[in-house]
Amino acid sequence: MKEWWVQVGLLSVPLLAVYLHIPPPRLSPALLSWKASGAFFTYKHQSIFYRDSTGAVGSSDVVILLHGFPTSSYDWSKIWEGLTQRFHRVIALDFVGFGFSDKPRPHHYSIFEQASIVERLVRHLGLHHQRINLLSHDYGDTVAQELLHRYEHNKTGSILINSLCLSNGGIFPETYYPRFIQKVLKDGGLLSPIITRLMNFFFFSRGLGAVFGPYTQPSQAEYWDMWTAVRTNDGNLVVDSILQYINQRKKHRDRWVGALMSTSVPRKLPSPEALKKVLPMSTVSVLDDHISHYPQLEDPTGFLNAYLNFINSF
């Protein structure tokens, strides 16, 4: 009996090793097209992916799209064409640690670094004298708040913000409740690297599906695209490091919430009406009840129309 268990153990070791180093899924035709339409620039030896499309003739307006966690710039694919019909330039990037960008480890991932990457991209594209419209989601909301703080305080290299639209992010950290797995990953210590290596498509899709509405769930192919973007460059192994942004939100609350409360920049918050009491000068939009955390994917037409109505209002 003892010999049998030894044989099972010896067999399990190589099988587990193969599982933990399983290669990422191949890019789907849609992801291949997205990547082929983009380019890369360098920020402190890190390769950062971005897309830059020229759109509306006769317009000089520029919009930069800031994606959420744990996904990528591909989140904006369903409204990309609609935005190009309104804006002269439509730009999106994968933050470091996300999508097709580099995912260094070990690395101290921070909102401050991501904001600096956006500023460097603006300079890389020669748009540092151009007023920029920011459209953000989730994690990108906090990056946008840091960019707003730098703009309001005339920080060197800050971008000129024309308008700001935040969607479904933890604007007020005291009202944000991370899911159990997020708490474990960000505070799990030695357990976190083990969990990230054991992460697979099943658990990823189940976890992400929980933040979509019951009638607006992604298709299986869309889940695979999201998972493929995470797995590219071993991104699953840095999820726990990136999740430190939750703690950063709490630590720097006054800086980031203060930027929103004091700015005169036109801003839109697709969030509950209660926000209007705290930020009375903001425009607030609430989509249908069945739309959940990813409005640009769950209701792209409604989300796009709400955003364009805001842009055309000033």
PDB file of C-alpha atoms in Angstrom, residues 79 82-83 268 285 287 299-312:
ATOM      1  CA  ILE A  79     -17.704  51.224 -28.562  1.00  0.00           C
ATOM      2  CA  GLY A  82     -18.772  54.757 -32.283  1.00  0.00           C
ATOM      3  CA  LEU A  83     -16.126  56.884 -30.590  1.00  0.00           C
ATOM      4  CA  LYS A 268     -19.560  62.524 -15.488  1.00  0.00           C
ATOM      5  CA  SER A 285     -26.056  58.774 -15.434  1.00  0.00           C
ATOM      6  CA  LEU A 287     -28.134  52.800 -16.909  1.00  0.00           C
ATOM      7  CA  ASP A 299     -24.869  47.773 -23.020  1.00  0.00           C
ATOM      8  CA  PRO A 300     -22.405  49.379 -25.446  1.00  0.00           C
ATOM      9  CA  THR A 301     -25.054  51.439 -27.240  1.00  0.00           C
ATOM     10  CA  GLY A 302     -26.556  52.833 -24.043  1.00  0.00           C
ATOM     11  CA  PHE A 303     -23.135  53.518 -22.564  1.00  0.00           C
ATOM     12  CA  LEU A 304     -21.879  55.211 -25.730  1.00  0.00           C
ATOM     13  CA  ASN A 305     -24.994  57.378 -26.051  1.00  0.00           C
ATOM     14  CA  ALA A 306     -24.770  58.479 -22.410  1.00  0.00           C
ATOM     15  CA  TYR A 307     -21.117  59.410 -22.849  1.00  0.00           C
ATOM     16  CA  LEU A 308     -21.649  61.294 -26.117  1.00  0.00           C
ATOM     17  CA  ASN A 309     -24.574  63.199 -24.613  1.00  0.00           C
ATOM     18  CA  PHE A 310     -22.219  64.299 -21.849  1.00  0.00           C
ATOM     19  CA  ILE A 311     -19.441  65.304 -24.284  1.00  0.00           C
ATOM     20  CA  ASN A 312     -21.872  67.272 -26.436  1.00  0.00           C
TER      21      ASN A 312
END
